[in-house]
mmCIF file of C-alpha atoms in Angstrom:
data_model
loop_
_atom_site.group_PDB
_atom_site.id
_atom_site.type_symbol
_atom_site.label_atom_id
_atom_site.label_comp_id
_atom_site.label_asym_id
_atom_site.label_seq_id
_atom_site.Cartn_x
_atom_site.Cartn_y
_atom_site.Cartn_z
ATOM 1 C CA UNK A 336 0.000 0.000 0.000
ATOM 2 C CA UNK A 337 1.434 3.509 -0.747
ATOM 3 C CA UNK A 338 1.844 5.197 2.548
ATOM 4 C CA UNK A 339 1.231 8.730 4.007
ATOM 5 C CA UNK A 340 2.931 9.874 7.136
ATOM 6 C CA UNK A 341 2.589 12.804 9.636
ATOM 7 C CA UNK A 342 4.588 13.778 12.532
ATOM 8 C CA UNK A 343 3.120 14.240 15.845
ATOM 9 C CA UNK A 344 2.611 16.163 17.903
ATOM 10 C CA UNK A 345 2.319 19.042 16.313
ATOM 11 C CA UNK A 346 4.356 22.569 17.183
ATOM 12 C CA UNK A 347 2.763 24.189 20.071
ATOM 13 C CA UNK A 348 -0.821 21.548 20.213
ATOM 14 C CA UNK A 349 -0.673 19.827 23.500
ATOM 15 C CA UNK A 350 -0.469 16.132 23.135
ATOM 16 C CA UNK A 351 -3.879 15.646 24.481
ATOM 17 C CA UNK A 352 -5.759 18.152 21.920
ATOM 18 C CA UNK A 353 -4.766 16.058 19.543
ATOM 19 C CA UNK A 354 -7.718 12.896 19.966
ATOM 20 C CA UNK A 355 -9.986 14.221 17.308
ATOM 21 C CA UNK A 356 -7.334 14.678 14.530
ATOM 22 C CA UNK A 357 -5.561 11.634 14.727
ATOM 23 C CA UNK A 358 -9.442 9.986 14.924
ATOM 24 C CA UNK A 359 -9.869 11.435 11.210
ATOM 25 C CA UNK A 360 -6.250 10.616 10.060
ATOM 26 C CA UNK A 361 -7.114 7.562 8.665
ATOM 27 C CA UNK A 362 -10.418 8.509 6.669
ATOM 28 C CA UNK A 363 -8.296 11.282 4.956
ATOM 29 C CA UNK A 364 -5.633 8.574 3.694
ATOM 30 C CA UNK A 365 -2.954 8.937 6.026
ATOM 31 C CA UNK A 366 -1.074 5.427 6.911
ATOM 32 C CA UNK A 367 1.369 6.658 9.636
ATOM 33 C CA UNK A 368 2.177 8.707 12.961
ATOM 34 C CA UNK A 369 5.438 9.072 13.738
ATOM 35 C CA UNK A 370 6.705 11.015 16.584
ATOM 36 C CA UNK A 371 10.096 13.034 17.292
ATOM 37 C CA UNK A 372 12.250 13.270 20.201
ATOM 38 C CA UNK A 373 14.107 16.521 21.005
ATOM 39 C CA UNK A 374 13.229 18.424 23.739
ATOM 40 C CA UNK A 375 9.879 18.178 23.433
ATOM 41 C CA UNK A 376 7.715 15.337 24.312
ATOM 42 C CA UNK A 377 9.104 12.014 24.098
ATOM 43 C CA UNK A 378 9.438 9.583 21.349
ATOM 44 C CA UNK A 379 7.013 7.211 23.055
ATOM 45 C CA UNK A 380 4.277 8.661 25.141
ATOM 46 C CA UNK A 381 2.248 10.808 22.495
ATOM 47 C CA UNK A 382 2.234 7.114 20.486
ATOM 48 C CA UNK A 383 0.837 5.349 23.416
ATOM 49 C CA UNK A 384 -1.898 7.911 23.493
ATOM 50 C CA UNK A 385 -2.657 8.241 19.569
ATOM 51 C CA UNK A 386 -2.940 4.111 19.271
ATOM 52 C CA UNK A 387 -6.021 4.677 21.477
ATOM 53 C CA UNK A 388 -7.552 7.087 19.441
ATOM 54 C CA UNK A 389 -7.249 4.884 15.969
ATOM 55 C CA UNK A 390 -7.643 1.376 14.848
ATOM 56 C CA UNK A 391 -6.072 1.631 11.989
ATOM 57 C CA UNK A 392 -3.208 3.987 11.692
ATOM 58 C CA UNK A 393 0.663 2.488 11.982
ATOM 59 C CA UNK A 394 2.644 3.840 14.590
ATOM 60 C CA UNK A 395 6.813 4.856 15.215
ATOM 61 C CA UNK A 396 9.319 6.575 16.476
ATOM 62 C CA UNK A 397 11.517 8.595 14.419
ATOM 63 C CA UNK A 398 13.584 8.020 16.326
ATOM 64 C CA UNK A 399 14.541 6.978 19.344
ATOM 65 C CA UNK A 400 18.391 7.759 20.528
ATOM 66 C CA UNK A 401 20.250 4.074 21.203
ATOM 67 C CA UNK A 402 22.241 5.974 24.041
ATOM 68 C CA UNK A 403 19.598 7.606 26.066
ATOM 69 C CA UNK A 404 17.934 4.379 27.145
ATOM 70 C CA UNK A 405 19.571 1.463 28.409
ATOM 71 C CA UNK A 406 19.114 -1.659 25.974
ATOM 72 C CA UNK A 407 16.881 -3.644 28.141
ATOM 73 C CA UNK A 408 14.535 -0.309 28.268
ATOM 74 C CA UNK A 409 14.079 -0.001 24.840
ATOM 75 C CA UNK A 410 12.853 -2.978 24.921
ATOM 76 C CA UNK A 411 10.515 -3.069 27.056
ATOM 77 C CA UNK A 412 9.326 0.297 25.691
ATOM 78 C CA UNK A 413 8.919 -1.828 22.308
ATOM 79 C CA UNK A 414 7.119 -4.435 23.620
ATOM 80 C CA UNK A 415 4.856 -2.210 25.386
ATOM 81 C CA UNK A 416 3.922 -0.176 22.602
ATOM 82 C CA UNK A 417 3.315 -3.663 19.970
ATOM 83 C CA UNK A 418 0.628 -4.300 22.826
ATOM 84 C CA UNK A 419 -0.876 -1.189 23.282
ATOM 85 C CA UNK A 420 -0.877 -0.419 19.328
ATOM 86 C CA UNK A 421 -2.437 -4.409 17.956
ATOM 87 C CA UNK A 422 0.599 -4.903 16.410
ATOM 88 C CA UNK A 423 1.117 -1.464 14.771
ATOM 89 C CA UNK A 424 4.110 -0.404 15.392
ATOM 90 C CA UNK A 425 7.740 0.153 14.349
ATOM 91 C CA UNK A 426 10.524 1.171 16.101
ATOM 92 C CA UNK A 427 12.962 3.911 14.864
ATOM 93 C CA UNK A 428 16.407 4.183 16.300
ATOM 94 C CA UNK A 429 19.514 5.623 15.693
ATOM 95 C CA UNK A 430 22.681 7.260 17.142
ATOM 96 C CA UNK A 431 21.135 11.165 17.812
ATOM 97 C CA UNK A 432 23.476 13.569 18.234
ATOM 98 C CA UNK A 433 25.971 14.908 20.477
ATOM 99 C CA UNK A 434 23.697 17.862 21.678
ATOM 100 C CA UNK A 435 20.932 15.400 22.703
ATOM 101 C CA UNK A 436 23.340 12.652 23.705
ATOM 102 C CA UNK A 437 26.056 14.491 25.490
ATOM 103 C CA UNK A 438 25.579 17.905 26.072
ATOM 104 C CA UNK A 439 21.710 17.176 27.255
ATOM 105 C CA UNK A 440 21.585 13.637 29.045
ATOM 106 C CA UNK A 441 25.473 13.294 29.931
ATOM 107 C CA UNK A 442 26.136 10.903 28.163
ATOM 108 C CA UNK A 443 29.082 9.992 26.185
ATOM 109 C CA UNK A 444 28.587 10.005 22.402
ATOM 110 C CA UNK A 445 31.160 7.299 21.182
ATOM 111 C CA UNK A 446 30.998 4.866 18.543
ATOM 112 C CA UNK A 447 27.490 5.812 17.166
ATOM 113 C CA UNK A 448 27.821 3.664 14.252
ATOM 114 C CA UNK A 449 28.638 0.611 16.439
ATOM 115 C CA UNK A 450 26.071 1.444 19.230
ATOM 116 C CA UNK A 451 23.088 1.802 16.859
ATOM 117 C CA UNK A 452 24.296 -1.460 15.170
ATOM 118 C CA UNK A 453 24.924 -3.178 18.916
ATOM 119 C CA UNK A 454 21.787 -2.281 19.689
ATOM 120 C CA UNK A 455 19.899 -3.387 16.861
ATOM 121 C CA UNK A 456 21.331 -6.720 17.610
ATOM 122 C CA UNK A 457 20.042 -6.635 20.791
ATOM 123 C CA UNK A 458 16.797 -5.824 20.178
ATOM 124 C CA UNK A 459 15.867 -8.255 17.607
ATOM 125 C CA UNK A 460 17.191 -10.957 19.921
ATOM 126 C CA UNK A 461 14.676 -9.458 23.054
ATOM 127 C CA UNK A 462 12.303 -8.981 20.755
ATOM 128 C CA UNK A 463 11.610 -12.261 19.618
ATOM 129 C CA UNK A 464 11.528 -13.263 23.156
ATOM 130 C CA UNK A 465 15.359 -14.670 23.593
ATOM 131 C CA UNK A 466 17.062 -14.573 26.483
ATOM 132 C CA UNK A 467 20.408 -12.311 26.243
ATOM 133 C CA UNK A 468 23.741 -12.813 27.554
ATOM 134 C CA UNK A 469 26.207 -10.953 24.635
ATOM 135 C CA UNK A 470 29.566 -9.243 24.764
ATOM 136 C CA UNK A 471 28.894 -6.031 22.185
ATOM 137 C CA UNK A 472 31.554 -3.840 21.206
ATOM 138 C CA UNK A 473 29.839 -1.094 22.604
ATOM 139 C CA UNK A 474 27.933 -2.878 25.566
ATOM 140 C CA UNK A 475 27.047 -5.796 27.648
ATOM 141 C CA UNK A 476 23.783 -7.630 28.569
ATOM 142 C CA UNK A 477 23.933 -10.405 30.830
ATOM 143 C CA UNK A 478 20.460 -12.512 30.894
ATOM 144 C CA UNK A 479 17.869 -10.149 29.800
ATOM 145 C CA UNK A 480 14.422 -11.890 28.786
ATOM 146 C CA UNK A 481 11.169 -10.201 28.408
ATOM 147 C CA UNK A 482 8.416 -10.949 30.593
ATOM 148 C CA UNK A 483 5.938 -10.593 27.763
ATOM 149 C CA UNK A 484 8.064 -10.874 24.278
ATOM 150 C CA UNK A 485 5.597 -9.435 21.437
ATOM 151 C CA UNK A 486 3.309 -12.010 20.256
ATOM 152 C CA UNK A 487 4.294 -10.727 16.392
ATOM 153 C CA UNK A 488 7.608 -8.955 15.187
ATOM 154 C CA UNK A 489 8.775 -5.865 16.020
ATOM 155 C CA UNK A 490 10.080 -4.390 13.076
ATOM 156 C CA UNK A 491 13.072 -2.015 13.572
ATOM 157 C CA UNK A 492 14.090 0.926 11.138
ATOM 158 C CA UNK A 493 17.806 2.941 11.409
ATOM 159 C CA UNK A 494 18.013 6.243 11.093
ATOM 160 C CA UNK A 495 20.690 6.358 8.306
ATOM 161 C CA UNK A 496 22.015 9.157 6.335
ATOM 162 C CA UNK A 497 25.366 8.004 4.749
ATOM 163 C CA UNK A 498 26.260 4.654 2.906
ATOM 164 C CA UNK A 499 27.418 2.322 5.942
ATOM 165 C CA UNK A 500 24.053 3.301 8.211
ATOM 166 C CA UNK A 501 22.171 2.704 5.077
ATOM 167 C CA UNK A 502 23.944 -0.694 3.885
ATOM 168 C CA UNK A 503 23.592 -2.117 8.367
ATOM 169 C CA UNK A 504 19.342 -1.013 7.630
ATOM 170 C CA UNK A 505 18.971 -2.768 4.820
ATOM 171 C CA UNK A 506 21.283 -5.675 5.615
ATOM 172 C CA UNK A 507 20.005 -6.320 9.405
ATOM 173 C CA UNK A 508 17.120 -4.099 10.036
ATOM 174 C CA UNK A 509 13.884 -3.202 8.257
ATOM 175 C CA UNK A 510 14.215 -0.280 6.718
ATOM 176 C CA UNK A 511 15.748 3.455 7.068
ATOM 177 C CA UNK A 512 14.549 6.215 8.504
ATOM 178 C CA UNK A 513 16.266 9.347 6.863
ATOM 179 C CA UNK A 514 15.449 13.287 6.650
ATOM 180 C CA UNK A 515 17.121 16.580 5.591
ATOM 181 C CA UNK A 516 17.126 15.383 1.661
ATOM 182 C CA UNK A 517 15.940 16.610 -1.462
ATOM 183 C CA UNK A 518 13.683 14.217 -4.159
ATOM 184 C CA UNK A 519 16.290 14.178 -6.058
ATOM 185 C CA UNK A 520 18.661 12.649 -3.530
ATOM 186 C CA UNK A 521 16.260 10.182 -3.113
ATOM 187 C CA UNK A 522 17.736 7.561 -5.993
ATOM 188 C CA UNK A 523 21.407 7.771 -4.143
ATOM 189 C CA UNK A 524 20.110 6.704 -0.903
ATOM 190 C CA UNK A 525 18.417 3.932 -2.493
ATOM 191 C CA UNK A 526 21.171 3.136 -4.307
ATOM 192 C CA UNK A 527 22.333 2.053 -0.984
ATOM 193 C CA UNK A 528 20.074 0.729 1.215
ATOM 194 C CA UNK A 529 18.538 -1.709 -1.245
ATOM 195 C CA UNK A 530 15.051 -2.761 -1.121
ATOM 196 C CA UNK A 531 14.120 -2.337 2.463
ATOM 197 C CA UNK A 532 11.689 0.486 3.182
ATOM 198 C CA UNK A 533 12.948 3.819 3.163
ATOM 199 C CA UNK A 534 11.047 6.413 5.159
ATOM 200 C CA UNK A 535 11.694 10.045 5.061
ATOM 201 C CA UNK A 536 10.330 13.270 7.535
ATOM 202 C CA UNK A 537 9.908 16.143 4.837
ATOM 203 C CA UNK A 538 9.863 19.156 6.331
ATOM 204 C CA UNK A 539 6.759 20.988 5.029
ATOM 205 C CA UNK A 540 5.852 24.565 5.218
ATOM 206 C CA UNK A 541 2.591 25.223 3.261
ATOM 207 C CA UNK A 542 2.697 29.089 2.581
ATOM 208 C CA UNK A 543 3.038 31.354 -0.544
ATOM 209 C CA UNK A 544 5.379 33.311 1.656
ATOM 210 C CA UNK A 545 8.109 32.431 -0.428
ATOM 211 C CA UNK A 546 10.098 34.792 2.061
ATOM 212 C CA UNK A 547 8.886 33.559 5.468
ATOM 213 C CA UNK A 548 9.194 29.972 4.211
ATOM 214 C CA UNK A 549 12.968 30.364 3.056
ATOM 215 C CA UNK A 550 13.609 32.944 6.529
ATOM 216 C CA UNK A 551 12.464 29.571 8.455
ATOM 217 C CA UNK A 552 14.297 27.422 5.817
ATOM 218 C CA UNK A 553 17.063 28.938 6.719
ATOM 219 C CA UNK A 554 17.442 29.018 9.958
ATOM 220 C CA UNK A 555 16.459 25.296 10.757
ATOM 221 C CA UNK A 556 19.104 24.175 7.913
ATOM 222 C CA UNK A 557 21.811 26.262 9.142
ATOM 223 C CA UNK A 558 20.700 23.960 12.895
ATOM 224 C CA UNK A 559 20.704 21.071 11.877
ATOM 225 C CA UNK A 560 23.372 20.609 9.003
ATOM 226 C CA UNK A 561 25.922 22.215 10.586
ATOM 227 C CA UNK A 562 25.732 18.746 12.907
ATOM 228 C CA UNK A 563 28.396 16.770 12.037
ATOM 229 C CA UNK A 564 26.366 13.659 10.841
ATOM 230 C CA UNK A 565 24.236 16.022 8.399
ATOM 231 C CA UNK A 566 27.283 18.530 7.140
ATOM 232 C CA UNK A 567 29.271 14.473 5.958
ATOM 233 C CA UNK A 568 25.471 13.635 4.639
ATOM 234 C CA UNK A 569 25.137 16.931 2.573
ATOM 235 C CA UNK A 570 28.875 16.505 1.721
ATOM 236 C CA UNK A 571 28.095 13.046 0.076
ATOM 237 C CA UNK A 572 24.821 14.255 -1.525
ATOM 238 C CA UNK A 573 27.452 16.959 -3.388
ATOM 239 C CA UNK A 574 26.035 20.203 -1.317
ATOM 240 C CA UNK A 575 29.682 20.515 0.575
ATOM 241 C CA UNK A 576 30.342 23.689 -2.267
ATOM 242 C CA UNK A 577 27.405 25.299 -1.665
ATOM 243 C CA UNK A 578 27.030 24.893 2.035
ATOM 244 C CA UNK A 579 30.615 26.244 2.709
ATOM 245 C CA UNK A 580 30.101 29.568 3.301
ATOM 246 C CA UNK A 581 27.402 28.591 6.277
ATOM 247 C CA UNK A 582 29.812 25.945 7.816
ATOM 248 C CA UNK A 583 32.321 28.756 7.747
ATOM 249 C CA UNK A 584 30.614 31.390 9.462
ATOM 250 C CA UNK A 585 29.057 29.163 11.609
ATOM 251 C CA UNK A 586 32.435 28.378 12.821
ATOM 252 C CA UNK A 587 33.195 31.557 13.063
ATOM 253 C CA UNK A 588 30.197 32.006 15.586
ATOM 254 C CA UNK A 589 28.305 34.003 13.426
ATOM 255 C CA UNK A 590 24.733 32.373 13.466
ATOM 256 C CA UNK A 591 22.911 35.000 11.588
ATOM 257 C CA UNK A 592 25.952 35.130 8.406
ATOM 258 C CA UNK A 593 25.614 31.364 8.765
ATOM 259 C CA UNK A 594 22.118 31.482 8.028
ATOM 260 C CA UNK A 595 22.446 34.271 5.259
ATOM 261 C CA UNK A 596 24.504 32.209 3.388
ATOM 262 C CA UNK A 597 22.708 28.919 2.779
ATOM 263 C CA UNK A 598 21.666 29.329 -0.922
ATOM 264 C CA UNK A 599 17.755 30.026 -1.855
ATOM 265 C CA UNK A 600 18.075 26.860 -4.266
ATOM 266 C CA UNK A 601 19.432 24.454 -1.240
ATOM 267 C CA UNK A 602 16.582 26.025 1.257
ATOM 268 C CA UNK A 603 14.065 24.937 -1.625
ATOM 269 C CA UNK A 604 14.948 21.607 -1.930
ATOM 270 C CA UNK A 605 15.407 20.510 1.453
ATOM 271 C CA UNK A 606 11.905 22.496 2.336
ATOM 272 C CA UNK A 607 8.741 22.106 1.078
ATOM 273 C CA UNK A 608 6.862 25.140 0.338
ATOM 274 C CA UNK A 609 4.040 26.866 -1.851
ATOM 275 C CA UNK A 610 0.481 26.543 -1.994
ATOM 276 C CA UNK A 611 -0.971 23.080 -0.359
ATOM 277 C CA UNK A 612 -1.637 21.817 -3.677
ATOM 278 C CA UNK A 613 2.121 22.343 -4.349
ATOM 279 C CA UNK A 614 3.147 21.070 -1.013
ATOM 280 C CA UNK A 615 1.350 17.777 -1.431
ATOM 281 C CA UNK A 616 2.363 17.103 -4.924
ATOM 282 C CA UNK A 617 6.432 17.758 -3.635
ATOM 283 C CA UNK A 618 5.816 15.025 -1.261
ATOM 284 C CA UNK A 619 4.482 12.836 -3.858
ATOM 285 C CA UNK A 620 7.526 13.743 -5.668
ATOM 286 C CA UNK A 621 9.235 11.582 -3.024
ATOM 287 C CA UNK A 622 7.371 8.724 -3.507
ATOM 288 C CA UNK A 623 7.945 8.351 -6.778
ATOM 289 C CA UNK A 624 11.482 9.277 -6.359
ATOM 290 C CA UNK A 625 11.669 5.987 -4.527
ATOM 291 C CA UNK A 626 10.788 6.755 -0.769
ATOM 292 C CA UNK A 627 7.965 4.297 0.496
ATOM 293 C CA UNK A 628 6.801 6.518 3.365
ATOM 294 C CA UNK A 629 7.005 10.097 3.404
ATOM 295 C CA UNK A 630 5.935 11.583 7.097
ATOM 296 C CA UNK A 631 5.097 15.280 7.078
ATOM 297 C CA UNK A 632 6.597 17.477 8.916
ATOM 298 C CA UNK A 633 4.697 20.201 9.638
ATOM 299 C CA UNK A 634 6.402 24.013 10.005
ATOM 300 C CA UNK A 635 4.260 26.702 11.553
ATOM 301 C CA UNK A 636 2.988 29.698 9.258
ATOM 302 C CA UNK A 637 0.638 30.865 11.635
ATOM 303 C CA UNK A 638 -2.305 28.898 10.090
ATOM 304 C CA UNK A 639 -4.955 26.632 11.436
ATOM 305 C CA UNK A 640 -2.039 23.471 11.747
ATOM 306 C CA UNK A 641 -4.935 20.886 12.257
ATOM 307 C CA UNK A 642 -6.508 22.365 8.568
ATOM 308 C CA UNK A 643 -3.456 22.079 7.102
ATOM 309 C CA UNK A 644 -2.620 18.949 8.061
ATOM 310 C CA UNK A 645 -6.007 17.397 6.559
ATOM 311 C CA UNK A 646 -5.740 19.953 3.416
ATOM 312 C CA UNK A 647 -2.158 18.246 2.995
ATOM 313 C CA UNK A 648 -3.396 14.832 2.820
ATOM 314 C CA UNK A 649 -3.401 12.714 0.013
ATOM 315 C CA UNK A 650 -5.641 12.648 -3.235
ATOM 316 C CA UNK A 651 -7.113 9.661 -4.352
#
């Protein structure tokens, strides 16, 4: 089935205000919720509450950090939330980064590549209701079994934005959970996850404020891709040239010349922006770009969010 994905909560809606939309999700051809963690709400809590309020809808994180929980936690967490959901959900992991990770929780950000692998070890073995005693590179678990394994599989998703993540989710997980890309970068991340599913958050801003879009654009890129993970991503995807003159005055600890600099035709692709007509048909884009579950999500413009989140779904 082609899928249709929206991240929730949405900016500045209490999690509880949020029964009646995700009742009507469904009806209006959505597939998916998929939650964030920041420093927000948690990955897991909002999903607890939104499997209540539909039948039908599949639920994830995207994603849960593999440092901020101990293994035998996430778990559990899983488990829980395959109960509470009827078998609905998927859990998305990955590595986070060093602001969440270190600077926020204290923890030490080492080896992300081998602790998001480590991990997804683990949890496919808990999942399925073994009981774990392993030596990981970046861990140990010594007899961990869950009281109440899921009664069907778990599947697991990486966050993955450069050819090793991507190769480790399609080789030992069930898919890839990716953001931060154009359509057209779409094929190359393909290229190397294989067939596995390959989910992407699109970051969606439905105004005809070409200005205010690009201002908002710009300074969420400038954020986020100046992270390590996402400046090597955007380095691979070719954008190294054009993002230079951000990294640089970024560096330089000038956050508004960082922003400034980010050209209007990398904003564009990375953002989605117009009329909703010409927001929905740029997520399409994705989809037939070769993305198998595009989750929405939604920027503020000031407009009725819940509206534009059922003018933005898809036409039949």
């Amino acid at each position: 089935m082609a899928r249709w994905g929206i991240t929730l909560p949405l900016i500045g809606v209490p999690v509880l205000e949020h029964r009646a939309l995700v009742s009507e999700l469904a009806g209006l051809g959505y597939t998916d919720v998929w939650s964030a963690e920041t420093s927000g709400t948690d990955a897991f809590t909002p999903l607890a509450l939104a499997a209540q309020w539909s039948s039908e809808l599949r639920f994830g994180p995207a994603i849960a950090p593999v440092y901020t929980r101990g293994p035998a936690t996430l778990a559990m967490t899983a488990a829980t939330l395959a109960e509470v959901t009827g078998g609905r959900f998927v859990l998305g992991i990955g590595s986070s980064s060093p602001a969440i990770v270190q600077r926020w929780n204290a923890i030490p950000f080492e080896e992300p590549f081998k602790r998001t692998r480590d991990t997804l070890r683990f949890l496919k073995a808990a999942l399925a209701g073994e009981k774990v005693s392993a030596d990981y590179d970046t861990f140990s678990v010594k007899g961990f079994k869950l009281e109440r394994p899921p009664a069907e599989k778990v599947p697991i998703m990486l966050a993955a934005l450069r050819p090793n993540m991507l190769r480790l989710a399609g080789r030992e997980a069930d898919g890839a959970i990716t953001n931060w890309l154009a359509a057209t970068d779409v094929a190359k991340v393909r290229a190397e996850l294989g067939e596995a599913e390959l989910a992407a958050r699109i970051f969606v801003c439905p105004t005809e404020d070409a200005d205010a879009a690009r201002a908002l654009g710009r300074m969420l890129i400038s954020t986020y891709l100046t992270v390590p993970a996402y400046a090597a991503f955007h380095d691979w995807l070719g954008r190294g040239e054009a993002l230079r003159p951000m990294h640089e005055a970024w560096a330089a600890g000038d956050r508004k010349a960082a922003s400034k600099a980010i050209p209007d035709e990398v904003v564009d692709a990375l953002v989605v922006h117009g009329s909703v007509d010409e927001c929905r048909s740029r997520v399409a884009a994705y989809q037939t770009a070769g993305v198998d579950t595009p989750i929405i999500a939604l920027l503020p413009t000031g407009g009725d969010q819940v509206e534009q989140v059922r003018a933005l779904a898809p036409k039949g």
